[in-house]
């Protein structure tokens, strides 16, 4: 692939990962007071070993330095055995079967979004499809009534950008959005307790493991987690896939000719431009990586995006290869915290890409304009992604 100056800013981090994998694969950063882990085997080891590497920041970070993000008290930031109990509980409600039942609705939503742009011959992939699709799907899964959809979308957007951009204004908007979401979910829970329906919230309210149910706080935490963990990530998977296809001439035609390759292309996009670049862990006990000694309580930045380009694991790692097999990427994590929403994300992205292939004919072009990365340490994606096709 030739380097495109309009995309340099976007890809700079990949040059850094390569350099770090080669020269300092386990690196202590004195400014952040944290370790950075870059190679596939080391990243997989950290994710697999929850006994040594904890997800629970509350165990290690003094109260005054913790942020108030409800995600920090969700299963994502919990260790076993509590994590196992709660994950079993929510898994009873958020099942692959429930996700599969959404298929026809996801198709309708996607189709409705493409109706708005098909005749124009151009769209912004992020604005017109990749962003609205997952938030609409999650709103339906959570049983948000149509008349509240706009509010719900605004709050979830504000919460997510508050989490991401880290400007004072965005943080304030994010906090306000959390209050609105908490108030809103509390009301929905009351309604569903009185009148259960065939939706995820009703299922969450009645899910039971060993006679235990989710508390109100845990219910809210989980619903907010679904919003945060499931929206921007899926949005970026769709956008990043289009970027990969754009960078590989002929790939769109190959997919059109053989739709069985669509799921492989999505897995390869998850590897090549992982929407989640990194996750964090804390060392519970002292441990070593080669000559490096990690002290108990130290923070680790675990670079999924770097692991997924490690030549030691993936031959021609810097090449996007639709047919890549095996492809044991870490885009959805590994171990006990493996992404609970992976079946939903895969289904949404498959439907979106197939619908685009069906309805946007001819060759696709991303105009050669600067593409701005999302400014967030843990997310890889672009803010806008213009695309044209033959009308
Ligand atoms: C392409 C889209 C997605 C990507 C790349 C992604 C990635 C990830 C990753 C890397 C983790 C593990 C984090 C860690 O170990 O610290 C994770 C966990 C999680 N994801 Fe996803 N995710 C995606 C979509 C979704 C969706 C659609 C949902 C739900 C609607 C979801 C819900 C969750 C939840 C609940 C967890 C926490 C699981 C646990 O801690 O046991 N994700 N995701």
PDB file of N, CA, C and O in Angstrom, residues 1-69:
ATOM      1  N   UNK A   1       0.837  -1.202   0.000  1.00  0.00           N
ATOM      2  CA  UNK A   1       0.000   0.000   0.000  1.00  0.00           C
ATOM      3  C   UNK A   1       0.874   1.255   0.000  1.00  0.00           C
ATOM      4  O   UNK A   1       1.838   1.330   0.749  1.00  0.00           O
ATOM      5  N   UNK A   2       0.499   2.233  -0.868  1.00  0.00           N
ATOM      6  CA  UNK A   2       1.257   3.486  -0.877  1.00  0.00           C
ATOM      7  C   UNK A   2       0.807   4.375   0.257  1.00  0.00           C
ATOM      8  O   UNK A   2      -0.368   4.370   0.611  1.00  0.00           O
ATOM      9  N   UNK A   3       1.764   5.166   0.799  1.00  0.00           N
ATOM     10  CA  UNK A   3       1.386   6.076   1.890  1.00  0.00           C
ATOM     11  C   UNK A   3       0.642   7.267   1.325  1.00  0.00           C
ATOM     12  O   UNK A   3       1.086   7.892   0.372  1.00  0.00           O
ATOM     13  N   UNK A   4      -0.494   7.564   1.893  1.00  0.00           N
ATOM     14  CA  UNK A   4      -1.283   8.700   1.451  1.00  0.00           C
ATOM     15  C   UNK A   4      -1.127   9.812   2.492  1.00  0.00           C
ATOM     16  O   UNK A   4      -1.496   9.626   3.646  1.00  0.00           O
ATOM     17  N   UNK A   5      -0.566  10.991   2.074  1.00  0.00           N
ATOM     18  CA  UNK A   5      -0.299  12.055   3.058  1.00  0.00           C
ATOM     19  C   UNK A   5      -1.562  12.512   3.789  1.00  0.00           C
ATOM     20  O   UNK A   5      -1.496  12.951   4.927  1.00  0.00           O
ATOM     21  N   UNK A   6      -2.729  12.372   3.129  1.00  0.00           N
ATOM     22  CA  UNK A   6      -3.978  12.784   3.784  1.00  0.00           C
ATOM     23  C   UNK A   6      -4.379  11.851   4.920  1.00  0.00           C
ATOM     24  O   UNK A   6      -5.325  12.111   5.645  1.00  0.00           O
ATOM     25  N   UNK A   7      -3.695  10.730   5.035  1.00  0.00           N
ATOM     26  CA  UNK A   7      -4.070   9.757   6.073  1.00  0.00           C
ATOM     27  C   UNK A   7      -2.941   9.526   7.071  1.00  0.00           C
ATOM     28  O   UNK A   7      -3.060   8.662   7.937  1.00  0.00           O
ATOM     29  N   UNK A   8      -1.854  10.315   6.919  1.00  0.00           N
ATOM     30  CA  UNK A   8      -0.695  10.092   7.783  1.00  0.00           C
ATOM     31  C   UNK A   8      -1.033  10.148   9.265  1.00  0.00           C
ATOM     32  O   UNK A   8      -0.609   9.314  10.055  1.00  0.00           O
ATOM     33  N   UNK A   9      -1.843  11.168   9.603  1.00  0.00           N
ATOM     34  CA  UNK A   9      -2.212  11.388  11.006  1.00  0.00           C
ATOM     35  C   UNK A   9      -2.945  10.164  11.572  1.00  0.00           C
ATOM     36  O   UNK A   9      -2.780   9.790  12.720  1.00  0.00           O
ATOM     37  N   UNK A  10      -3.702   9.550  10.680  1.00  0.00           N
ATOM     38  CA  UNK A  10      -4.505   8.411  11.095  1.00  0.00           C
ATOM     39  C   UNK A  10      -3.628   7.191  11.389  1.00  0.00           C
ATOM     40  O   UNK A  10      -3.889   6.423  12.314  1.00  0.00           O
ATOM     41  N   UNK A  11      -2.597   7.030  10.578  1.00  0.00           N
ATOM     42  CA  UNK A  11      -1.815   5.791  10.667  1.00  0.00           C
ATOM     43  C   UNK A  11      -0.560   5.907  11.518  1.00  0.00           C
ATOM     44  O   UNK A  11       0.151   4.925  11.694  1.00  0.00           O
ATOM     45  N   UNK A  12      -0.285   7.115  12.039  1.00  0.00           N
ATOM     46  CA  UNK A  12       0.977   7.327  12.756  1.00  0.00           C
ATOM     47  C   UNK A  12       1.152   6.314  13.875  1.00  0.00           C
ATOM     48  O   UNK A  12       2.251   5.814  14.121  1.00  0.00           O
ATOM     49  N   UNK A  13       0.048   5.984  14.558  1.00  0.00           N
ATOM     50  CA  UNK A  13       0.176   5.093  15.712  1.00  0.00           C
ATOM     51  C   UNK A  13       0.710   3.713  15.295  1.00  0.00           C
ATOM     52  O   UNK A  13       1.441   3.085  16.037  1.00  0.00           O
ATOM     53  N   UNK A  14       0.372   3.289  14.060  1.00  0.00           N
ATOM     54  CA  UNK A  14       0.850   1.964  13.627  1.00  0.00           C
ATOM     55  C   UNK A  14       2.368   1.938  13.430  1.00  0.00           C
ATOM     56  O   UNK A  14       3.012   0.909  13.651  1.00  0.00           O
ATOM     57  N   UNK A  15       2.939   3.077  13.000  1.00  0.00           N
ATOM     58  CA  UNK A  15       4.409   3.150  12.883  1.00  0.00           C
ATOM     59  C   UNK A  15       5.024   3.030  14.272  1.00  0.00           C
ATOM     60  O   UNK A  15       6.030   2.366  14.465  1.00  0.00           O
ATOM     61  N   UNK A  16       4.388   3.695  15.247  1.00  0.00           N
ATOM     62  CA  UNK A  16       4.888   3.651  16.631  1.00  0.00           C
ATOM     63  C   UNK A  16       4.812   2.223  17.186  1.00  0.00           C
ATOM     64  O   UNK A  16       5.773   1.721  17.759  1.00  0.00           O
ATOM     65  N   UNK A  17       3.682   1.537  16.955  1.00  0.00           N
ATOM     66  CA  UNK A  17       3.570   0.157  17.462  1.00  0.00           C
ATOM     67  C   UNK A  17       4.693  -0.712  16.897  1.00  0.00           C
ATOM     68  O   UNK A  17       5.294  -1.502  17.616  1.00  0.00           O
ATOM     69  N   UNK A  18       4.941  -0.563  15.576  1.00  0.00           N
ATOM     70  CA  UNK A  18       5.960  -1.429  14.952  1.00  0.00           C
ATOM     71  C   UNK A  18       7.323  -1.188  15.602  1.00  0.00           C
ATOM     72  O   UNK A  18       8.022  -2.131  15.985  1.00  0.00           O
ATOM     73  N   UNK A  19       7.625   0.092  15.758  1.00  0.00           N
ATOM     74  CA  UNK A  19       8.904   0.461  16.365  1.00  0.00           C
ATOM     75  C   UNK A  19       8.999  -0.099  17.790  1.00  0.00           C
ATOM     76  O   UNK A  19      10.028  -0.647  18.179  1.00  0.00           O
ATOM     77  N   UNK A  20       7.923   0.001  18.546  1.00  0.00           N
ATOM     78  CA  UNK A  20       7.951  -0.474  19.927  1.00  0.00           C
ATOM     79  C   UNK A  20       8.012  -2.002  19.993  1.00  0.00           C
ATOM     80  O   UNK A  20       8.724  -2.560  20.815  1.00  0.00           O
ATOM     81  N   UNK A  21       7.294  -2.691  19.116  1.00  0.00           N
ATOM     82  CA  UNK A  21       7.377  -4.166  19.105  1.00  0.00           C
ATOM     83  C   UNK A  21       8.802  -4.618  18.868  1.00  0.00           C
ATOM     84  O   UNK A  21       9.272  -5.582  19.443  1.00  0.00           O
ATOM     85  N   UNK A  22       9.495  -3.854  17.965  1.00  0.00           N
ATOM     86  CA  UNK A  22      10.855  -4.255  17.616  1.00  0.00           C
ATOM     87  C   UNK A  22      11.870  -3.865  18.679  1.00  0.00           C
ATOM     88  O   UNK A  22      12.801  -4.615  18.956  1.00  0.00           O
ATOM     89  N   UNK A  23      11.697  -2.694  19.287  1.00  0.00           N
ATOM     90  CA  UNK A  23      12.771  -2.179  20.150  1.00  0.00           C
ATOM     91  C   UNK A  23      12.472  -2.241  21.643  1.00  0.00           C
ATOM     92  O   UNK A  23      13.360  -2.506  22.434  1.00  0.00           O
ATOM     93  N   UNK A  24      11.218  -1.949  22.039  1.00  0.00           N
ATOM     94  CA  UNK A  24      10.897  -1.938  23.476  1.00  0.00           C
ATOM     95  C   UNK A  24       9.521  -2.537  23.708  1.00  0.00           C
ATOM     96  O   UNK A  24       8.587  -1.834  24.102  1.00  0.00           O
ATOM     97  N   UNK A  25       9.371  -3.841  23.464  1.00  0.00           N
ATOM     98  CA  UNK A  25       8.030  -4.444  23.484  1.00  0.00           C
ATOM     99  C   UNK A  25       7.356  -4.394  24.847  1.00  0.00           C
ATOM    100  O   UNK A  25       6.129  -4.478  24.923  1.00  0.00           O
ATOM    101  N   UNK A  26       8.155  -4.294  25.916  1.00  0.00           N
ATOM    102  CA  UNK A  26       7.590  -4.093  27.257  1.00  0.00           C
ATOM    103  C   UNK A  26       8.296  -2.853  27.792  1.00  0.00           C
ATOM    104  O   UNK A  26       9.501  -2.854  28.009  1.00  0.00           O
ATOM    105  N   UNK A  27       7.537  -1.786  27.930  1.00  0.00           N
ATOM    106  CA  UNK A  27       8.160  -0.473  28.134  1.00  0.00           C
ATOM    107  C   UNK A  27       7.509   0.245  29.307  1.00  0.00           C
ATOM    108  O   UNK A  27       6.288   0.335  29.378  1.00  0.00           O
ATOM    109  N   UNK A  28       8.338   0.750  30.235  1.00  0.00           N
ATOM    110  CA  UNK A  28       7.781   1.530  31.347  1.00  0.00           C
ATOM    111  C   UNK A  28       7.829   3.006  30.993  1.00  0.00           C
ATOM    112  O   UNK A  28       8.886   3.553  30.682  1.00  0.00           O
ATOM    113  N   UNK A  29       6.657   3.635  31.036  1.00  0.00           N
ATOM    114  CA  UNK A  29       6.542   5.037  30.667  1.00  0.00           C
ATOM    115  C   UNK A  29       6.536   5.859  31.960  1.00  0.00           C
ATOM    116  O   UNK A  29       5.561   5.821  32.719  1.00  0.00           O
ATOM    117  N   UNK A  30       7.625   6.608  32.234  1.00  0.00           N
ATOM    118  CA  UNK A  30       7.710   7.321  33.514  1.00  0.00           C
ATOM    119  C   UNK A  30       6.660   8.426  33.637  1.00  0.00           C
ATOM    120  O   UNK A  30       6.197   8.735  34.730  1.00  0.00           O
ATOM    121  N   UNK A  31       6.253   9.032  32.497  1.00  0.00           N
ATOM    122  CA  UNK A  31       5.253  10.106  32.579  1.00  0.00           C
ATOM    123  C   UNK A  31       3.901   9.570  33.017  1.00  0.00           C
ATOM    124  O   UNK A  31       3.221  10.158  33.845  1.00  0.00           O
ATOM    125  N   UNK A  32       3.530   8.448  32.438  1.00  0.00           N
ATOM    126  CA  UNK A  32       2.215   7.883  32.771  1.00  0.00           C
ATOM    127  C   UNK A  32       2.306   6.931  33.957  1.00  0.00           C
ATOM    128  O   UNK A  32       1.292   6.442  34.432  1.00  0.00           O
ATOM    129  N   UNK A  33       3.540   6.649  34.373  1.00  0.00           N
ATOM    130  CA  UNK A  33       3.748   5.668  35.456  1.00  0.00           C
ATOM    131  C   UNK A  33       3.025   4.357  35.131  1.00  0.00           C
ATOM    132  O   UNK A  33       2.287   3.811  35.953  1.00  0.00           O
ATOM    133  N   UNK A  34       3.237   3.899  33.905  1.00  0.00           N
ATOM    134  CA  UNK A  34       2.528   2.684  33.467  1.00  0.00           C
ATOM    135  C   UNK A  34       3.397   1.899  32.489  1.00  0.00           C
ATOM    136  O   UNK A  34       4.256   2.474  31.817  1.00  0.00           O
ATOM    137  N   UNK A  35       3.144   0.597  32.420  1.00  0.00           N
ATOM    138  CA  UNK A  35       3.808  -0.257  31.435  1.00  0.00           C
ATOM    139  C   UNK A  35       2.981  -0.299  30.157  1.00  0.00           C
ATOM    140  O   UNK A  35       1.747  -0.282  30.209  1.00  0.00           O
ATOM    141  N   UNK A  36       3.686  -0.383  29.024  1.00  0.00           N
ATOM    142  CA  UNK A  36       3.008  -0.580  27.734  1.00  0.00           C
ATOM    143  C   UNK A  36       3.442  -1.943  27.194  1.00  0.00           C
ATOM    144  O   UNK A  36       4.626  -2.247  27.167  1.00  0.00           O
ATOM    145  N   UNK A  37       2.467  -2.721  26.740  1.00  0.00           N
ATOM    146  CA  UNK A  37       2.731  -4.080  26.258  1.00  0.00           C
ATOM    147  C   UNK A  37       2.341  -4.140  24.779  1.00  0.00           C
ATOM    148  O   UNK A  37       1.195  -3.816  24.432  1.00  0.00           O
ATOM    149  N   UNK A  38       3.279  -4.545  23.913  1.00  0.00           N
ATOM    150  CA  UNK A  38       3.053  -4.407  22.469  1.00  0.00           C
ATOM    151  C   UNK A  38       2.977  -5.709  21.671  1.00  0.00           C
ATOM    152  O   UNK A  38       2.419  -5.723  20.588  1.00  0.00           O
ATOM    153  N   UNK A  39       3.616  -6.801  22.170  1.00  0.00           N
ATOM    154  CA  UNK A  39       3.657  -8.014  21.326  1.00  0.00           C
ATOM    155  C   UNK A  39       2.447  -8.922  21.569  1.00  0.00           C
ATOM    156  O   UNK A  39       1.923  -8.976  22.687  1.00  0.00           O
ATOM    157  N   UNK A  40       2.088  -9.673  20.527  1.00  0.00           N
ATOM    158  CA  UNK A  40       0.889 -10.522  20.588  1.00  0.00           C
ATOM    159  C   UNK A  40       0.929 -11.468  21.784  1.00  0.00           C
ATOM    160  O   UNK A  40      -0.027 -11.533  22.567  1.00  0.00           O
ATOM    161  N   UNK A  41       2.031 -12.219  21.943  1.00  0.00           N
ATOM    162  CA  UNK A  41       2.064 -13.242  22.999  1.00  0.00           C
ATOM    163  C   UNK A  41       1.924 -12.602  24.382  1.00  0.00           C
ATOM    164  O   UNK A  41       1.271 -13.164  25.263  1.00  0.00           O
ATOM    165  N   UNK A  42       2.542 -11.446  24.569  1.00  0.00           N
ATOM    166  CA  UNK A  42       2.469 -10.764  25.870  1.00  0.00           C
ATOM    167  C   UNK A  42       1.061 -10.217  26.119  1.00  0.00           C
ATOM    168  O   UNK A  42       0.525 -10.320  27.219  1.00  0.00           O
ATOM    169  N   UNK A  43       0.463  -9.632  25.073  1.00  0.00           N
ATOM    170  CA  UNK A  43      -0.892  -9.081  25.210  1.00  0.00           C
ATOM    171  C   UNK A  43      -1.870 -10.221  25.528  1.00  0.00           C
ATOM    172  O   UNK A  43      -2.686 -10.129  26.458  1.00  0.00           O
ATOM    173  N   UNK A  44      -1.739 -11.346  24.789  1.00  0.00           N
ATOM    174  CA  UNK A  44      -2.635 -12.491  25.029  1.00  0.00           C
ATOM    175  C   UNK A  44      -2.425 -13.031  26.444  1.00  0.00           C
ATOM    176  O   UNK A  44      -3.387 -13.390  27.132  1.00  0.00           O
ATOM    177  N   UNK A  45      -1.170 -13.059  26.890  1.00  0.00           N
ATOM    178  CA  UNK A  45      -0.901 -13.551  28.256  1.00  0.00           C
ATOM    179  C   UNK A  45      -1.619 -12.676  29.291  1.00  0.00           C
ATOM    180  O   UNK A  45      -2.272 -13.197  30.202  1.00  0.00           O
ATOM    181  N   UNK A  46      -1.531 -11.368  29.143  1.00  0.00           N
ATOM    182  CA  UNK A  46      -2.169 -10.472  30.114  1.00  0.00           C
ATOM    183  C   UNK A  46      -3.684 -10.692  30.112  1.00  0.00           C
ATOM    184  O   UNK A  46      -4.317 -10.823  31.165  1.00  0.00           O
ATOM    185  N   UNK A  47      -4.269 -10.757  28.902  1.00  0.00           N
ATOM    186  CA  UNK A  47      -5.736 -10.885  28.826  1.00  0.00           C
ATOM    187  C   UNK A  47      -6.212 -12.243  29.367  1.00  0.00           C
ATOM    188  O   UNK A  47      -7.293 -12.339  29.945  1.00  0.00           O
ATOM    189  N   UNK A  48      -5.393 -13.277  29.187  1.00  0.00           N
ATOM    190  CA  UNK A  48      -5.796 -14.615  29.646  1.00  0.00           C
ATOM    191  C   UNK A  48      -5.634 -14.808  31.145  1.00  0.00           C
ATOM    192  O   UNK A  48      -6.285 -15.674  31.727  1.00  0.00           O
ATOM    193  N   UNK A  49      -4.730 -14.040  31.766  1.00  0.00           N
ATOM    194  CA  UNK A  49      -4.384 -14.302  33.166  1.00  0.00           C
ATOM    195  C   UNK A  49      -5.030 -13.249  34.086  1.00  0.00           C
ATOM    196  O   UNK A  49      -4.365 -12.329  34.556  1.00  0.00           O
ATOM    197  N   UNK A  50      -6.329 -13.439  34.346  1.00  0.00           N
ATOM    198  CA  UNK A  50      -7.028 -12.428  35.149  1.00  0.00           C
ATOM    199  C   UNK A  50      -6.617 -12.480  36.613  1.00  0.00           C
ATOM    200  O   UNK A  50      -6.845 -11.535  37.360  1.00  0.00           O
ATOM    201  N   UNK A  51      -5.994 -13.607  37.027  1.00  0.00           N
ATOM    202  CA  UNK A  51      -5.586 -13.689  38.437  1.00  0.00           C
ATOM    203  C   UNK A  51      -4.384 -12.765  38.696  1.00  0.00           C
ATOM    204  O   UNK A  51      -4.276 -12.153  39.762  1.00  0.00           O
ATOM    205  N   UNK A  52      -3.514 -12.626  37.716  1.00  0.00           N
ATOM    206  CA  UNK A  52      -2.340 -11.749  37.879  1.00  0.00           C
ATOM    207  C   UNK A  52      -2.639 -10.325  37.419  1.00  0.00           C
ATOM    208  O   UNK A  52      -2.106  -9.366  37.974  1.00  0.00           O
ATOM    209  N   UNK A  53      -3.491 -10.204  36.401  1.00  0.00           N
ATOM    210  CA  UNK A  53      -3.744  -8.883  35.816  1.00  0.00           C
ATOM    211  C   UNK A  53      -5.225  -8.531  35.997  1.00  0.00           C
ATOM    212  O   UNK A  53      -6.085  -9.076  35.308  1.00  0.00           O
ATOM    213  N   UNK A  54      -5.465  -7.618  36.906  1.00  0.00           N
ATOM    214  CA  UNK A  54      -6.838  -7.290  37.288  1.00  0.00           C
ATOM    215  C   UNK A  54      -7.448  -6.217  36.388  1.00  0.00           C
ATOM    216  O   UNK A  54      -6.757  -5.332  35.883  1.00  0.00           O
ATOM    217  N   UNK A  55      -8.780  -6.285  36.234  1.00  0.00           N
ATOM    218  CA  UNK A  55      -9.501  -5.243  35.497  1.00  0.00           C
ATOM    219  C   UNK A  55     -10.116  -4.220  36.434  1.00  0.00           C
ATOM    220  O   UNK A  55     -10.750  -3.260  35.994  1.00  0.00           O
ATOM    221  N   UNK A  56      -9.951  -4.445  37.744  1.00  0.00           N
ATOM    222  CA  UNK A  56     -10.721  -3.677  38.714  1.00  0.00           C
ATOM    223  C   UNK A  56      -9.938  -2.467  39.237  1.00  0.00           C
ATOM    224  O   UNK A  56      -9.161  -2.592  40.178  1.00  0.00           O
ATOM    225  N   UNK A  57     -10.161  -1.315  38.604  1.00  0.00           N
ATOM    226  CA  UNK A  57      -9.350  -0.158  39.001  1.00  0.00           C
ATOM    227  C   UNK A  57      -9.602   0.240  40.452  1.00  0.00           C
ATOM    228  O   UNK A  57      -8.707   0.771  41.110  1.00  0.00           O
ATOM    229  N   UNK A  58     -10.804  -0.060  40.965  1.00  0.00           N
ATOM    230  CA  UNK A  58     -11.111   0.362  42.339  1.00  0.00           C
ATOM    231  C   UNK A  58     -10.191  -0.297  43.371  1.00  0.00           C
ATOM    232  O   UNK A  58     -10.032   0.206  44.469  1.00  0.00           O
ATOM    233  N   UNK A  59      -9.588  -1.428  42.983  1.00  0.00           N
ATOM    234  CA  UNK A  59      -8.674  -2.094  43.924  1.00  0.00           C
ATOM    235  C   UNK A  59      -7.347  -1.358  44.033  1.00  0.00           C
ATOM    236  O   UNK A  59      -6.613  -1.515  44.995  1.00  0.00           O
ATOM    237  N   UNK A  60      -6.995  -0.597  42.989  1.00  0.00           N
ATOM    238  CA  UNK A  60      -5.633  -0.063  42.908  1.00  0.00           C
ATOM    239  C   UNK A  60      -5.548   1.462  42.871  1.00  0.00           C
ATOM    240  O   UNK A  60      -4.518   2.020  43.199  1.00  0.00           O
ATOM    241  N   UNK A  61      -6.622   2.104  42.426  1.00  0.00           N
ATOM    242  CA  UNK A  61      -6.543   3.548  42.260  1.00  0.00           C
ATOM    243  C   UNK A  61      -7.212   4.217  43.460  1.00  0.00           C
ATOM    244  O   UNK A  61      -8.367   3.906  43.769  1.00  0.00           O
ATOM    245  N   UNK A  62      -6.499   5.132  44.161  1.00  0.00           N
ATOM    246  CA  UNK A  62      -7.115   5.797  45.307  1.00  0.00           C
ATOM    247  C   UNK A  62      -8.400   6.524  44.896  1.00  0.00           C
ATOM    248  O   UNK A  62      -8.476   7.046  43.773  1.00  0.00           O
ATOM    249  N   UNK A  63      -9.383   6.531  45.804  1.00  0.00           N
ATOM    250  CA  UNK A  63     -10.719   7.046  45.476  1.00  0.00           C
ATOM    251  C   UNK A  63     -10.666   8.426  44.810  1.00  0.00           C
ATOM    252  O   UNK A  63     -11.394   8.685  43.849  1.00  0.00           O
ATOM    253  N   UNK A  64      -9.757   9.316  45.289  1.00  0.00           N
ATOM    254  CA  UNK A  64      -9.767  10.689  44.756  1.00  0.00           C
ATOM    255  C   UNK A  64      -9.324  10.757  43.290  1.00  0.00           C
ATOM    256  O   UNK A  64      -9.561  11.744  42.611  1.00  0.00           O
ATOM    257  N   UNK A  65      -8.652   9.705  42.802  1.00  0.00           N
ATOM    258  CA  UNK A  65      -8.204   9.735  41.402  1.00  0.00           C
ATOM    259  C   UNK A  65      -9.134   8.980  40.463  1.00  0.00           C
ATOM    260  O   UNK A  65      -8.921   8.947  39.260  1.00  0.00           O
ATOM    261  N   UNK A  66     -10.143   8.301  41.017  1.00  0.00           N
ATOM    262  CA  UNK A  66     -11.044   7.544  40.133  1.00  0.00           C
ATOM    263  C   UNK A  66     -12.020   8.497  39.460  1.00  0.00           C
ATOM    264  O   UNK A  66     -12.436   9.473  40.068  1.00  0.00           O
ATOM    265  N   UNK A  67     -12.402   8.203  38.228  1.00  0.00           N
ATOM    266  CA  UNK A  67     -13.448   9.038  37.654  1.00  0.00           C
ATOM    267  C   UNK A  67     -14.803   8.383  37.928  1.00  0.00           C
ATOM    268  O   UNK A  67     -14.884   7.241  38.366  1.00  0.00           O
ATOM    269  N   UNK A  68     -15.866   9.176  37.696  1.00  0.00           N
ATOM    270  CA  UNK A  68     -17.182   8.715  38.140  1.00  0.00           C
ATOM    271  C   UNK A  68     -17.929   7.964  37.035  1.00  0.00           C
ATOM    272  O   UNK A  68     -19.130   7.765  37.113  1.00  0.00           O
ATOM    273  N   UNK A  69     -17.212   7.591  35.997  1.00  0.00           N
ATOM    274  CA  UNK A  69     -17.824   6.885  34.887  1.00  0.00           C
ATOM    275  C   UNK A  69     -18.467   5.574  35.369  1.00  0.00           C
ATOM    276  O   UNK A  69     -17.788   4.746  35.971  1.00  0.00           O
TER     277      UNK A  69
END
